[in-house]
Amino acid sequence: GSDNTAGITFGGGGGGASPGVNISLNESWNGSSWTEVGDLNTGRQLITGTGTQTAALGIGGGTNPGSANVESWDGSSWTEIADLNQLRNAGAASGLSPSAVFFGGYTTTDVANTEVWNGSSWTEVSDLNTARAYLGGSDNTSTSALAFGGTIPPGRTANTESWDGSSWTEVNDLATARNSI
């Protein structure tokens, strides 16, 4: 089951009169309403998040070629922590602070890079088998995750890969190709 009594959302891009603007807003959900809380130190769109309402990571993001910036949320404020090894946006992540895995994304092309966070630094490890951006990720651990869907020019993909903590394995694909999951 899902717990829809708590959550956070952060970052984003401006629209309308402000396209391409990187937003630093952070809002917390209490089960019935949103409240603005401590903003990101560096506003970014296409930022990847993983974690909980009281312990989260905001990873990469920004406009192309992206950002290496990573911030940690403790439930009340954001702290800048060690940067990624590669600039990128539109990736996916899994894990709960203090450990996480960040994969895929976009610089000037789709990337397959995978980086693992150990609570103090990012280490580049085995790449995805298929480079892609705008993909989904799940499982909430740094040693077990799924990477699914995404964009592989010229279109969407159904590719699904499983992470075992050290490498990616192709598994049964999504029934329907899609991105921005």
Tab-separated table of N, CA and C in Angstrom:
chain	number	residue	atom	x	y	z
A	1	GLY	N	0.819	-1.167	0.000
A	1	GLY	CA	0.000	0.000	0.000
A	1	GLY	C	0.868	1.238	0.000
A	2	SER	N	0.263	2.344	-0.332
A	2	SER	CA	1.022	3.589	-0.354
A	2	SER	C	0.619	4.463	0.818
A	3	ASP	N	1.559	5.262	1.245
A	3	ASP	CA	1.333	6.200	2.333
A	3	ASP	C	1.225	7.583	1.722
A	4	ASN	N	-0.001	8.061	1.520
A	4	ASN	CA	-0.165	9.370	0.913
A	4	ASN	C	-0.430	10.445	1.959
A	5	THR	N	0.098	10.229	3.169
A	5	THR	CA	-0.053	11.228	4.223
A	5	THR	C	1.196	12.069	4.397
A	6	ALA	N	2.247	11.797	3.610
A	6	ALA	CA	3.481	12.568	3.722
A	6	ALA	C	4.219	12.530	2.398
A	7	GLY	N	4.836	13.638	2.032
A	7	GLY	CA	5.629	13.685	0.806
A	7	GLY	C	6.266	15.048	0.634
A	8	ILE	N	7.190	15.128	-0.317
A	8	ILE	CA	7.797	16.402	-0.673
A	8	ILE	C	7.941	16.469	-2.191
A	9	THR	N	7.969	17.683	-2.690
A	9	THR	CA	8.300	17.937	-4.080
A	9	THR	C	9.237	19.129	-4.108
A	10	PHE	N	10.194	19.113	-5.018
A	10	PHE	CA	11.170	20.198	-5.046
A	10	PHE	C	11.685	20.422	-6.452
A	11	GLY	N	12.130	21.660	-6.679
A	11	GLY	CA	12.662	22.044	-7.972
A	11	GLY	C	11.578	22.129	-9.021
A	12	GLY	N	12.002	22.214	-10.264
A	12	GLY	CA	11.083	22.282	-11.389
A	12	GLY	C	11.476	23.378	-12.348
A	13	GLY	N	10.673	23.516	-13.391
A	13	GLY	CA	10.936	24.528	-14.402
A	13	GLY	C	9.781	25.490	-14.508
A	14	GLY	N	10.105	26.710	-14.895
A	14	GLY	CA	9.073	27.725	-15.098
A	14	GLY	C	8.349	27.500	-16.405
A	15	GLY	N	7.169	27.945	-16.490
A	15	GLY	CA	6.383	27.839	-17.715
A	15	GLY	C	5.793	29.191	-18.047
A	16	GLY	N	4.932	29.225	-19.013
A	16	GLY	CA	4.264	30.465	-19.381
A	16	GLY	C	5.246	31.551	-19.751
A	17	ALA	N	5.249	32.632	-18.987
A	17	ALA	CA	6.113	33.777	-19.262
A	17	ALA	C	7.562	33.521	-18.854
A	18	SER	N	7.827	32.406	-18.147
A	18	SER	CA	9.183	32.132	-17.650
A	18	SER	C	9.693	30.759	-18.065
A	19	PRO	N	9.628	30.393	-19.362
A	19	PRO	CA	10.123	29.067	-19.745
A	19	PRO	C	11.623	28.965	-19.513
A	20	GLY	N	12.078	27.780	-19.123
A	20	GLY	CA	13.499	27.563	-18.909
A	20	GLY	C	14.021	28.059	-17.577
A	21	VAL	N	13.166	28.640	-16.740
A	21	VAL	CA	13.594	29.130	-15.431
A	21	VAL	C	13.705	27.950	-14.469
A	22	ASN	N	14.813	27.870	-13.748
A	22	ASN	CA	15.008	26.822	-12.750
A	22	ASN	C	14.406	27.258	-11.426
A	23	ILE	N	13.575	26.422	-10.843
A	23	ILE	CA	12.851	26.754	-9.620
A	23	ILE	C	13.470	26.033	-8.428
A	24	SER	N	13.546	26.732	-7.277
A	24	SER	CA	14.138	26.149	-6.076
A	24	SER	C	13.093	25.788	-5.019
A	25	LEU	N	11.814	25.971	-5.301
A	25	LEU	CA	10.762	25.718	-4.319
A	25	LEU	C	10.763	24.282	-3.811
A	26	ASN	N	10.406	24.141	-2.539
A	26	ASN	CA	10.258	22.839	-1.893
A	26	ASN	C	8.949	22.898	-1.129
A	27	GLU	N	8.066	21.929	-1.374
A	27	GLU	CA	6.795	21.890	-0.662
A	27	GLU	C	6.605	20.529	-0.011
A	28	SER	N	5.999	20.548	1.163
A	28	SER	CA	5.754	19.344	1.942
A	28	SER	C	4.252	19.052	1.969
A	29	TRP	N	3.886	17.780	1.822
A	29	TRP	CA	2.493	17.323	1.834
A	29	TRP	C	2.202	16.648	3.165
A	30	ASN	N	1.112	17.027	3.838
A	30	ASN	CA	0.767	16.447	5.137
A	30	ASN	C	-0.448	15.527	5.089
A	31	GLY	N	-0.897	15.172	3.901
A	31	GLY	CA	-2.065	14.314	3.753
A	31	GLY	C	-3.283	15.060	3.266
A	32	SER	N	-3.283	16.406	3.426
A	32	SER	CA	-4.422	17.182	2.946
A	32	SER	C	-4.037	18.494	2.266
A	33	SER	N	-2.820	18.990	2.493
A	33	SER	CA	-2.430	20.248	1.857
A	33	SER	C	-0.909	20.349	1.717
A	34	TRP	N	-0.480	21.250	0.836
A	34	TRP	CA	0.934	21.528	0.595
A	34	TRP	C	1.352	22.763	1.366
A	35	THR	N	2.560	22.749	1.934
A	35	THR	CA	3.134	23.886	2.644
A	35	THR	C	4.540	24.120	2.123
A	36	GLU	N	4.857	25.371	1.779
A	36	GLU	CA	6.214	25.659	1.336
A	36	GLU	C	7.153	25.575	2.526
A	37	VAL	N	8.238	24.834	2.334
A	37	VAL	CA	9.265	24.671	3.367
A	37	VAL	C	10.610	25.073	2.759
A	38	GLY	N	11.710	24.814	3.421
A	38	GLY	CA	13.036	25.251	2.978
A	38	GLY	C	13.347	24.939	1.530
A	39	ASP	N	13.656	25.973	0.743
A	39	ASP	CA	13.954	25.816	-0.671
A	39	ASP	C	15.335	25.217	-0.909
A	40	LEU	N	15.495	24.616	-2.096
A	40	LEU	CA	16.801	24.144	-2.539
A	40	LEU	C	17.788	25.304	-2.539
A	41	ASN	N	19.063	25.020	-2.341
A	41	ASN	CA	20.090	26.053	-2.440
A	41	ASN	C	20.291	26.486	-3.877
A	42	THR	N	20.145	25.543	-4.820
A	42	THR	CA	20.303	25.814	-6.243
A	42	THR	C	19.075	25.315	-6.983
A	43	GLY	N	18.283	26.224	-7.542
A	43	GLY	CA	17.088	25.846	-8.285
A	43	GLY	C	17.445	25.064	-9.538
A	44	ARG	N	16.697	23.981	-9.790
A	44	ARG	CA	16.949	23.151	-10.961
A	44	ARG	C	15.652	22.513	-11.439
A	45	GLN	N	15.513	22.393	-12.738
A	45	GLN	CA	14.450	21.586	-13.313
A	45	GLN	C	15.050	20.244	-13.725
A	46	LEU	N	14.218	19.287	-14.036
A	46	LEU	CA	14.659	17.937	-14.409
A	46	LEU	C	15.565	17.325	-13.340
A	47	ILE	N	15.326	17.701	-12.078
A	47	ILE	CA	16.071	17.182	-10.930
A	47	ILE	C	15.499	15.810	-10.564
A	48	THR	N	16.347	14.932	-10.086
A	48	THR	CA	15.918	13.607	-9.659
A	48	THR	C	15.903	13.566	-8.140
A	49	GLY	N	14.841	13.029	-7.576
A	49	GLY	CA	14.736	12.911	-6.134
A	49	GLY	C	14.582	11.467	-5.700
A	50	THR	N	15.083	11.180	-4.521
A	50	THR	CA	14.869	9.877	-3.907
A	50	THR	C	14.908	10.061	-2.397
A	51	GLY	N	14.154	9.249	-1.673
A	51	GLY	CA	14.146	9.329	-0.216
A	51	GLY	C	12.753	9.540	0.327
A	52	THR	N	12.697	10.184	1.485
A	52	THR	CA	11.436	10.395	2.197
A	52	THR	C	11.243	11.877	2.514
A	53	GLN	N	10.134	12.186	3.155
A	53	GLN	CA	9.821	13.557	3.531
A	53	GLN	C	10.838	14.124	4.524
A	54	THR	N	11.531	13.270	5.236
A	54	THR	CA	12.490	13.744	6.244
A	54	THR	C	13.946	13.396	5.933
A	55	ALA	N	14.184	12.687	4.842
A	55	ALA	CA	15.556	12.335	4.451
A	55	ALA	C	15.576	12.054	2.957
A	56	ALA	N	15.944	13.049	2.149
A	56	ALA	CA	15.896	12.899	0.699
A	56	ALA	C	17.156	13.450	0.050
A	57	LEU	N	17.347	13.085	-1.200
A	57	LEU	CA	18.421	13.630	-2.014
A	57	LEU	C	17.808	14.260	-3.252
A	58	GLY	N	18.287	15.446	-3.634
A	58	GLY	CA	17.955	16.110	-4.891
A	58	GLY	C	19.202	16.025	-5.753
A	59	ILE	N	19.123	15.305	-6.888
A	59	ILE	CA	20.309	14.925	-7.649
A	59	ILE	C	20.273	15.509	-9.054
A	60	GLY	N	21.388	16.146	-9.469
A	60	GLY	CA	21.523	16.644	-10.835
A	60	GLY	C	20.473	17.668	-11.180
A	61	GLY	N	20.002	17.624	-12.416
A	61	GLY	CA	18.975	18.535	-12.888
A	61	GLY	C	19.543	19.718	-13.642
A	62	GLY	N	18.728	20.746	-13.795
A	62	GLY	CA	19.145	21.936	-14.517
A	62	GLY	C	18.919	21.794	-16.003
A	63	THR	N	19.409	22.781	-16.742
A	63	THR	CA	19.292	22.750	-18.192
A	63	THR	C	20.542	22.114	-18.774
A	64	ASN	N	20.475	21.718	-20.048
A	64	ASN	CA	21.578	20.975	-20.665
A	64	ASN	C	22.875	21.756	-20.616
A	65	PRO	N	23.984	21.136	-20.270
A	65	PRO	CA	24.155	19.690	-20.145
A	65	PRO	C	23.794	19.140	-18.771
A	66	GLY	N	23.135	19.906	-17.954
A	66	GLY	CA	22.740	19.431	-16.635
A	66	GLY	C	23.666	19.933	-15.552
A	67	SER	N	23.462	19.411	-14.371
A	67	SER	CA	24.207	19.830	-13.194
A	67	SER	C	24.782	18.599	-12.504
A	68	ALA	N	25.890	18.780	-11.818
A	68	ALA	CA	26.447	17.715	-10.982
A	68	ALA	C	26.056	17.930	-9.533
A	69	ASN	N	25.319	19.008	-9.267
A	69	ASN	CA	24.952	19.405	-7.920
A	69	ASN	C	24.045	18.376	-7.250
A	70	VAL	N	24.317	18.070	-5.975
A	70	VAL	CA	23.479	17.176	-5.175
A	70	VAL	C	23.236	17.850	-3.831
A	71	GLU	N	21.980	17.803	-3.368
A	71	GLU	CA	21.635	18.356	-2.064
A	71	GLU	C	20.913	17.307	-1.236
A	72	SER	N	21.126	17.372	0.070
A	72	SER	CA	20.515	16.446	1.021
A	72	SER	C	19.482	17.200	1.854
A	73	TRP	N	18.285	16.615	2.021
A	73	TRP	CA	17.182	17.189	2.787
A	73	TRP	C	17.063	16.446	4.110
A	74	ASP	N	16.998	17.163	5.231
A	74	ASP	CA	16.901	16.537	6.549
A	74	ASP	C	15.533	16.717	7.199
A	75	GLY	N	14.555	17.159	6.429
A	75	GLY	CA	13.219	17.399	6.962
A	75	GLY	C	12.947	18.865	7.220
A	76	SER	N	14.009	19.690	7.249
A	76	SER	CA	13.797	21.127	7.459
A	76	SER	C	14.659	22.009	6.571
A	77	SER	N	15.799	21.501	6.075
A	77	SER	CA	16.649	22.328	5.217
A	77	SER	C	17.485	21.457	4.285
A	78	TRP	N	17.966	22.083	3.213
A	78	TRP	CA	18.816	21.430	2.219
A	78	TRP	C	20.268	21.772	2.484
A	79	THR	N	21.146	20.792	2.314
A	79	THR	CA	22.582	20.982	2.450
A	79	THR	C	23.255	20.465	1.189
A	80	GLU	N	24.119	21.291	0.585
A	80	GLU	CA	24.859	20.826	-0.575
A	80	GLU	C	25.888	19.797	-0.121
A	81	ILE	N	25.928	18.684	-0.871
A	81	ILE	CA	26.876	17.607	-0.561
A	81	ILE	C	27.741	17.352	-1.793
A	82	ALA	N	28.531	16.313	-1.776
A	82	ALA	CA	29.460	16.012	-2.864
A	82	ALA	C	28.736	15.909	-4.208
A	83	ASP	N	29.333	16.518	-5.240
A	83	ASP	CA	28.769	16.505	-6.581
A	83	ASP	C	28.893	15.135	-7.237
A	84	LEU	N	28.017	14.911	-8.223
A	84	LEU	CA	28.141	13.752	-9.096
A	84	LEU	C	29.457	13.837	-9.861
A	85	ASN	N	29.885	12.734	-10.426
A	85	ASN	CA	31.086	12.727	-11.260
A	85	ASN	C	30.815	13.262	-12.657
A	86	GLN	N	29.533	13.258	-13.086
A	86	GLN	CA	29.172	13.719	-14.424
A	86	GLN	C	27.962	14.639	-14.350
A	87	LEU	N	28.000	15.752	-15.091
A	87	LEU	CA	26.842	16.630	-15.223
A	87	LEU	C	25.719	15.857	-15.896
A	88	ARG	N	24.471	15.989	-15.406
A	88	ARG	CA	23.333	15.435	-16.127
A	88	ARG	C	22.015	15.809	-15.488
A	89	ASN	N	20.966	15.636	-16.277
A	89	ASN	CA	19.604	15.850	-15.816
A	89	ASN	C	18.729	14.699	-16.313
A	90	ALA	N	17.482	14.664	-15.874
A	90	ALA	CA	16.485	13.699	-16.341
A	90	ALA	C	16.894	12.242	-16.121
A	91	GLY	N	17.628	11.965	-15.032
A	91	GLY	CA	17.983	10.599	-14.682
A	91	GLY	C	16.947	10.003	-13.744
A	92	ALA	N	17.288	8.901	-13.120
A	92	ALA	CA	16.421	8.252	-12.144
A	92	ALA	C	17.289	7.804	-10.970
A	93	ALA	N	16.644	7.547	-9.831
A	93	ALA	CA	17.395	7.164	-8.633
A	93	ALA	C	16.580	6.207	-7.785
A	94	SER	N	17.290	5.534	-6.901
A	94	SER	CA	16.687	4.661	-5.919
A	94	SER	C	17.539	4.741	-4.665
A	95	GLY	N	16.915	4.636	-3.515
A	95	GLY	CA	17.663	4.617	-2.264
A	95	GLY	C	17.132	5.594	-1.257
A	96	LEU	N	17.538	5.381	-0.041
A	96	LEU	CA	17.194	6.251	1.078
A	96	LEU	C	18.489	6.771	1.660
A	97	SER	N	18.519	8.058	1.976
A	97	SER	CA	19.721	8.648	2.541
A	97	SER	C	20.108	7.850	3.792
A	98	PRO	N	21.355	7.441	3.976
A	98	PRO	CA	22.560	7.993	3.364
A	98	PRO	C	23.084	7.214	2.171
A	99	SER	N	22.355	6.249	1.583
A	99	SER	CA	22.873	5.544	0.419
A	99	SER	C	21.859	5.627	-0.718
A	100	ALA	N	22.378	5.692	-1.947
A	100	ALA	CA	21.497	5.800	-3.107
A	100	ALA	C	22.255	5.385	-4.352
A	101	VAL	N	21.503	5.143	-5.426
A	101	VAL	CA	22.077	4.892	-6.743
A	101	VAL	C	21.351	5.807	-7.727
A	102	PHE	N	22.118	6.491	-8.596
A	102	PHE	CA	21.591	7.418	-9.601
A	102	PHE	C	22.023	6.911	-10.964
A	103	PHE	N	21.077	6.855	-11.925
A	103	PHE	CA	21.388	6.211	-13.203
A	103	PHE	C	20.690	6.901	-14.364
A	104	GLY	N	21.327	6.738	-15.540
A	104	GLY	CA	20.784	7.311	-16.757
A	104	GLY	C	20.832	8.822	-16.744
A	105	GLY	N	20.081	9.411	-17.660
A	105	GLY	CA	20.003	10.857	-17.732
A	105	GLY	C	20.458	11.395	-19.070
A	106	TYR	N	20.693	12.694	-19.080
A	106	TYR	CA	20.993	13.388	-20.318
A	106	TYR	C	22.041	14.456	-20.056
A	107	THR	N	23.000	14.567	-20.959
A	107	THR	CA	23.938	15.700	-20.966
A	107	THR	C	23.681	16.419	-22.283
A	108	THR	N	24.414	16.091	-23.316
A	108	THR	CA	24.073	16.522	-24.669
A	108	THR	C	23.588	15.320	-25.469
A	109	THR	N	23.676	14.147	-24.860
A	109	THR	CA	23.133	12.896	-25.390
A	109	THR	C	22.650	12.078	-24.188
A	110	ASP	N	21.879	11.036	-24.449
A	110	ASP	CA	21.471	10.135	-23.375
A	110	ASP	C	22.709	9.427	-22.831
A	111	VAL	N	22.724	9.171	-21.520
A	111	VAL	CA	23.864	8.513	-20.904
A	111	VAL	C	23.425	7.240	-20.170
A	112	ALA	N	24.375	6.348	-19.972
A	112	ALA	CA	24.131	5.084	-19.279
A	112	ALA	C	24.775	5.071	-17.899
A	113	ASN	N	25.477	6.138	-17.530
A	113	ASN	CA	26.242	6.170	-16.283
A	113	ASN	C	25.397	5.824	-15.065
A	114	THR	N	26.021	5.106	-14.140
A	114	THR	CA	25.434	4.786	-12.846
A	114	THR	C	26.432	5.219	-11.779
A	115	GLU	N	25.936	5.952	-10.780
A	115	GLU	CA	26.779	6.377	-9.667
A	115	GLU	C	26.119	5.978	-8.360
A	116	VAL	N	26.931	5.511	-7.416
A	116	VAL	CA	26.444	5.077	-6.104
A	116	VAL	C	26.920	6.070	-5.045
A	117	TRP	N	26.008	6.463	-4.147
A	117	TRP	CA	26.285	7.376	-3.029
A	117	TRP	C	26.446	6.550	-1.768
A	118	ASN	N	27.545	6.754	-1.047
A	118	ASN	CA	27.791	5.990	0.184
A	118	ASN	C	27.637	6.841	1.442
A	119	GLY	N	27.069	8.021	1.304
A	119	GLY	CA	26.898	8.922	2.440
A	119	GLY	C	27.936	10.021	2.480
A	120	SER	N	29.019	9.867	1.679
A	120	SER	CA	30.031	10.926	1.649
A	120	SER	C	30.565	11.223	0.254
A	121	SER	N	30.452	10.271	-0.690
A	121	SER	CA	30.942	10.530	-2.045
A	121	SER	C	30.192	9.663	-3.057
A	122	TRP	N	30.267	10.082	-4.333
A	122	TRP	CA	29.677	9.350	-5.445
A	122	TRP	C	30.775	8.557	-6.146
A	123	THR	N	30.486	7.308	-6.481
A	123	THR	CA	31.423	6.458	-7.206
A	123	THR	C	30.743	5.958	-8.466
A	124	GLU	N	31.402	6.149	-9.611
A	124	GLU	CA	30.855	5.629	-10.855
A	124	GLU	C	31.075	4.128	-10.894
A	125	VAL	N	30.003	3.391	-11.224
A	125	VAL	CA	30.044	1.936	-11.265
A	125	VAL	C	29.507	1.460	-12.617
A	126	SER	N	29.089	0.223	-12.716
A	126	SER	CA	28.608	-0.367	-13.970
A	126	SER	C	27.482	0.440	-14.602
A	127	ASP	N	27.610	0.686	-15.906
A	127	ASP	CA	26.602	1.454	-16.636
A	127	ASP	C	25.361	0.621	-16.937
A	128	LEU	N	24.247	1.341	-17.172
A	128	LEU	CA	23.066	0.697	-17.727
A	128	LEU	C	23.460	0.031	-19.041
A	129	ASN	N	22.750	-1.015	-19.442
A	129	ASN	CA	22.993	-1.645	-20.733
A	129	ASN	C	22.518	-0.752	-21.875
A	130	THR	N	21.473	0.060	-21.618
A	130	THR	CA	20.910	0.952	-22.630
A	130	THR	C	20.891	2.377	-22.096
A	131	ALA	N	21.659	3.269	-22.749
A	131	ALA	CA	21.671	4.682	-22.357
A	131	ALA	C	20.300	5.289	-22.634
A	132	ARG	N	19.780	6.066	-21.661
A	132	ARG	CA	18.498	6.737	-21.859
A	132	ARG	C	18.269	7.788	-20.791
A	133	ALA	N	17.373	8.712	-21.111
A	133	ALA	CA	16.964	9.778	-20.200
A	133	ALA	C	15.458	9.685	-19.993
A	134	TYR	N	14.951	10.474	-19.061
A	134	TYR	CA	13.506	10.527	-18.768
A	134	TYR	C	12.956	9.148	-18.437
A	135	LEU	N	13.732	8.359	-17.682
A	135	LEU	CA	13.344	7.010	-17.321
A	135	LEU	C	12.792	6.983	-15.897
A	136	GLY	N	12.183	5.885	-15.539
A	136	GLY	CA	11.698	5.692	-14.179
A	136	GLY	C	12.638	4.797	-13.397
A	137	GLY	N	12.595	4.939	-12.078
A	137	GLY	CA	13.392	4.100	-11.198
A	137	GLY	C	12.589	3.752	-9.962
A	138	SER	N	12.830	2.582	-9.385
A	138	SER	CA	12.081	2.202	-8.189
A	138	SER	C	12.881	1.269	-7.307
A	139	ASP	N	12.399	1.049	-6.107
A	139	ASP	CA	12.805	0.076	-5.105
A	139	ASP	C	13.309	0.684	-3.807
A	140	ASN	N	13.810	1.893	-3.788
A	140	ASN	CA	14.229	2.577	-2.569
A	140	ASN	C	15.394	1.936	-1.829
A	141	THR	N	16.270	1.256	-2.551
A	141	THR	CA	17.531	0.836	-1.943
A	141	THR	C	18.649	1.105	-2.943
A	142	SER	N	19.871	1.163	-2.460
A	142	SER	CA	20.997	1.372	-3.369
A	142	SER	C	21.525	0.054	-3.922
A	143	THR	N	21.003	-1.070	-3.422
A	143	THR	CA	21.486	-2.371	-3.877
A	143	THR	C	20.430	-3.177	-4.621
A	144	SER	N	19.269	-2.610	-4.836
A	144	SER	CA	18.207	-3.278	-5.582
A	144	SER	C	17.336	-2.209	-6.213
A	145	ALA	N	17.312	-2.152	-7.542
A	145	ALA	CA	16.529	-1.120	-8.214
A	145	ALA	C	16.084	-1.607	-9.582
A	146	LEU	N	15.100	-0.929	-10.135
A	146	LEU	CA	14.667	-1.140	-11.509
A	146	LEU	C	14.822	0.169	-12.264
A	147	ALA	N	15.280	0.091	-13.499
A	147	ALA	CA	15.311	1.214	-14.431
A	147	ALA	C	14.364	0.829	-15.556
A	148	PHE	N	13.362	1.680	-15.848
A	148	PHE	CA	12.379	1.286	-16.848
A	148	PHE	C	11.937	2.464	-17.697
A	149	GLY	N	11.606	2.130	-18.960
A	149	GLY	CA	11.160	3.145	-19.904
A	149	GLY	C	12.239	4.164	-20.196
A	150	GLY	N	11.797	5.308	-20.706
A	150	GLY	CA	12.703	6.404	-20.991
A	150	GLY	C	12.727	6.761	-22.454
A	151	THR	N	13.648	7.651	-22.794
A	151	THR	CA	13.801	8.120	-24.160
A	151	THR	C	15.097	7.606	-24.746
A	152	ILE	N	14.980	6.976	-25.890
A	152	ILE	CA	16.125	6.608	-26.711
A	152	ILE	C	15.804	7.182	-28.088
A	153	PRO	N	16.522	8.225	-28.531
A	153	PRO	CA	16.150	8.837	-29.812
A	153	PRO	C	16.031	7.779	-30.904
A	154	PRO	N	14.972	7.833	-31.704
A	154	PRO	CA	14.081	8.971	-31.872
A	154	PRO	C	12.794	8.887	-31.058
A	155	GLY	N	12.662	7.960	-30.109
A	155	GLY	CA	11.390	7.849	-29.394
A	155	GLY	C	11.530	7.225	-28.026
A	156	ARG	N	10.407	6.671	-27.551
A	156	ARG	CA	10.332	6.067	-26.222
A	156	ARG	C	10.788	4.617	-26.263
A	157	THR	N	11.083	4.085	-25.072
A	157	THR	CA	11.500	2.683	-24.973
A	157	THR	C	10.723	1.982	-23.856
A	158	ALA	N	10.639	0.668	-23.965
A	158	ALA	CA	10.041	-0.166	-22.923
A	158	ALA	C	11.120	-0.890	-22.121
A	159	ASN	N	12.397	-0.647	-22.455
A	159	ASN	CA	13.507	-1.346	-21.796
A	159	ASN	C	13.374	-1.306	-20.279
A	160	THR	N	13.642	-2.446	-19.648
A	160	THR	CA	13.670	-2.554	-18.199
A	160	THR	C	14.937	-3.293	-17.795
A	161	GLU	N	15.625	-2.741	-16.790
A	161	GLU	CA	16.841	-3.362	-16.283
A	161	GLU	C	16.760	-3.452	-14.758
A	162	SER	N	17.375	-4.491	-14.223
A	162	SER	CA	17.396	-4.730	-12.782
A	162	SER	C	18.815	-4.528	-12.250
A	163	TRP	N	18.945	-3.790	-11.129
A	163	TRP	CA	20.228	-3.495	-10.478
A	163	TRP	C	20.371	-4.396	-9.266
A	164	ASP	N	21.511	-5.062	-9.126
A	164	ASP	CA	21.739	-5.949	-7.985
A	164	ASP	C	22.774	-5.400	-7.005
A	165	GLY	N	23.108	-4.128	-7.149
A	165	GLY	CA	24.102	-3.516	-6.281
A	165	GLY	C	25.466	-3.399	-6.931
A	166	SER	N	25.658	-4.120	-8.056
A	166	SER	CA	26.943	-4.019	-8.750
A	166	SER	C	26.819	-3.987	-10.266
A	167	SER	N	25.710	-4.489	-10.822
A	167	SER	CA	25.559	-4.475	-12.276
A	167	SER	C	24.080	-4.490	-12.664
A	168	TRP	N	23.831	-4.150	-13.943
A	168	TRP	CA	22.478	-4.114	-14.505
A	168	TRP	C	22.252	-5.338	-15.380
A	169	THR	N	21.046	-5.900	-15.307
A	169	THR	CA	20.653	-7.034	-16.138
A	169	THR	C	19.352	-6.693	-16.841
A	170	GLU	N	19.288	-6.925	-18.160
A	170	GLU	CA	18.043	-6.737	-18.905
A	170	GLU	C	17.015	-7.739	-18.388
A	171	VAL	N	15.803	-7.268	-18.125
A	171	VAL	CA	14.712	-8.130	-17.685
A	171	VAL	C	13.501	-7.852	-18.566
A	172	ASN	N	12.370	-8.441	-18.247
A	172	ASN	CA	11.158	-8.302	-19.039
A	172	ASN	C	10.762	-6.834	-19.197
A	173	ASP	N	10.590	-6.373	-20.441
A	173	ASP	CA	10.290	-4.969	-20.719
A	173	ASP	C	8.856	-4.593	-20.344
A	174	LEU	N	8.647	-3.280	-20.196
A	174	LEU	CA	7.307	-2.749	-20.005
A	174	LEU	C	6.416	-3.198	-21.165
A	175	ALA	N	5.119	-3.337	-20.937
A	175	ALA	CA	4.209	-3.719	-22.005
A	175	ALA	C	4.073	-2.595	-23.038
A	176	THR	N	4.218	-1.339	-22.591
A	176	THR	CA	4.075	-0.183	-23.492
A	176	THR	C	5.250	0.749	-23.293
A	177	ALA	N	5.927	1.103	-24.375
A	177	ALA	CA	7.055	2.050	-24.303
A	177	ALA	C	6.548	3.402	-23.846
A	178	ARG	N	7.299	4.036	-22.930
A	178	ARG	CA	6.939	5.376	-22.476
A	178	ARG	C	8.122	6.039	-21.787
A	179	ASN	N	8.040	7.375	-21.676
A	179	ASN	CA	9.093	8.134	-21.006
A	179	ASN	C	8.476	9.080	-19.999
A	180	SER	N	9.334	9.866	-19.350
A	180	SER	CA	8.894	10.817	-18.323
A	180	SER	C	8.064	10.133	-17.255
A	181	ILE	N	8.546	8.993	-16.814
A	181	ILE	CA	7.817	8.165	-15.847
A	181	ILE	C	8.076	8.675	-14.442
